[in-house]
Amino acid sequence: MNPEWSPDEERLLDAPTIRPYVIARGRTEAQDRFDLISLAVTIRPTTGAEIGLDPEHQAIVRLCRRALSVAEIAAHLDLPAGIVRVLLGDLFDRGFVAVQQPQPEMDVLDERMYKAVLDGLRAL
């Protein structure tokens, strides 16, 4: 331990704090197209020789052979969801994954839905 550092500063340098930051190369802003329930699926496999793809990128490509949500990918890789979103953005930009946003069952602002609920309640 460096005598010039306080114990609080030493704690800031632990591996769980630094590792995700390094994996994302210091980037913390994820693209808006990925939220926790967005589904990612591999559309092109990696050869292992692509420049700029880290082991975590390759792991995501392997995992997403079947569609997985951002939350599921984060759980499988034991990484924060924000970091997974950054990595998915890299893969999306390079054409390795596609993303599908979940579609709502129905528009909650649709008056027809409210009318159907009211009609159903009246029928009780």
XYZ file of C-alpha atoms in Angstrom:
124
model
C 0.000 0.000 0.000
C 1.268 3.427 -0.922
C 1.816 5.482 2.273
C 0.479 8.602 0.529
C -2.928 6.977 -0.070
C -5.681 6.869 2.448
C -7.651 3.626 3.011
C -10.633 5.250 1.250
C -8.577 5.825 -1.890
C -7.294 2.248 -1.810
C -10.867 0.941 -1.725
C -11.693 2.891 -4.895
C -9.143 0.840 -6.813
C -10.720 -2.570 -6.210
C -11.218 -4.868 -9.191
C -15.051 -4.852 -9.229
C -14.991 -1.080 -9.671
C -12.267 -0.825 -12.280
C -12.924 -3.914 -14.429
C -16.225 -2.749 -16.022
C -14.752 0.679 -16.730
C -11.782 -0.931 -18.486
C -13.987 -3.357 -20.433
C -15.995 -0.452 -21.834
C -12.791 1.509 -22.491
C -13.960 4.284 -20.221
C -17.252 4.756 -22.040
C -20.325 4.964 -19.879
C -22.908 6.337 -22.285
C -24.902 3.550 -23.847
C -26.982 3.979 -26.951
C -30.648 4.677 -26.386
C -31.685 1.714 -28.506
C -30.923 -0.745 -25.689
C -33.016 -0.851 -22.550
C -33.108 -3.726 -20.056
C -35.754 -5.679 -21.928
C -34.457 -5.053 -25.451
C -33.689 -8.328 -27.208
C -30.337 -8.825 -28.917
C -29.624 -11.624 -31.380
C -26.488 -12.518 -33.314
C -26.816 -11.991 -37.053
C -23.177 -12.578 -37.970
C -20.687 -14.742 -36.054
C -17.212 -13.533 -35.206
C -14.135 -15.272 -36.546
C -12.039 -14.383 -33.518
C -9.706 -12.254 -35.620
C -11.741 -9.032 -35.629
C -9.772 -6.043 -34.429
C -11.329 -4.195 -31.515
C -13.502 -7.037 -30.247
C -12.641 -8.023 -26.712
C -13.451 -11.373 -25.087
C -16.619 -9.836 -23.633
C -17.796 -8.817 -27.115
C -17.176 -12.349 -28.347
C -19.010 -13.806 -25.353
C -22.051 -11.669 -26.170
C -22.015 -12.834 -29.795
C -21.928 -16.471 -28.604
C -24.657 -15.924 -26.008
C -26.973 -14.180 -28.453
C -27.271 -17.074 -30.862
C -30.745 -17.104 -29.401
C -32.398 -13.803 -28.544
C -31.594 -12.564 -25.040
C -32.513 -9.398 -23.202
C -29.880 -6.951 -22.022
C -30.671 -7.986 -18.443
C -30.113 -11.675 -19.263
C -26.805 -10.962 -21.001
C -25.645 -8.897 -18.011
C -26.552 -11.742 -15.649
C -24.755 -14.374 -17.757
C -21.588 -12.269 -17.977
C -21.785 -10.910 -14.422
C -21.405 -7.362 -15.744
C -23.412 -4.220 -15.054
C -26.227 -3.686 -17.555
C -24.806 -0.290 -18.517
C -21.549 -1.887 -19.625
C -23.428 -4.559 -21.588
C -25.367 -1.798 -23.346
C -22.092 -0.125 -24.377
C -20.706 -3.428 -25.694
C -23.944 -4.214 -27.538
C -23.721 -0.794 -29.174
C -20.255 -1.701 -30.467
C -21.545 -4.999 -31.846
C -24.625 -3.380 -33.370
C -22.538 -0.708 -35.103
C -20.296 -3.400 -36.599
C -23.193 -5.577 -37.787
C -22.796 -8.516 -35.403
C -26.091 -8.187 -33.531
C -29.582 -6.923 -34.219
C -31.850 -5.457 -31.589
C -35.578 -5.748 -31.187
C -37.509 -3.496 -28.880
C -40.416 -5.135 -27.082
C -43.766 -4.140 -28.480
C -46.450 -3.135 -26.002
C -49.536 -5.305 -25.996
C -51.663 -2.259 -26.622
C -51.401 1.468 -26.469
C -52.409 2.516 -22.944
C -53.596 5.842 -24.320
C -55.992 4.156 -26.727
C -59.571 5.075 -25.799
C -60.844 1.793 -27.228
C -58.904 -0.077 -24.545
C -60.528 1.980 -21.787
C -63.964 1.477 -23.353
C -63.407 -2.274 -23.463
C -62.390 -2.292 -19.780
C -65.465 -0.249 -18.834
C -67.733 -2.524 -20.885
C -66.209 -5.536 -19.165
C -66.727 -4.042 -15.723
C -70.327 -3.191 -16.531
C -70.922 -6.742 -17.663
C -69.931 -8.064 -14.214
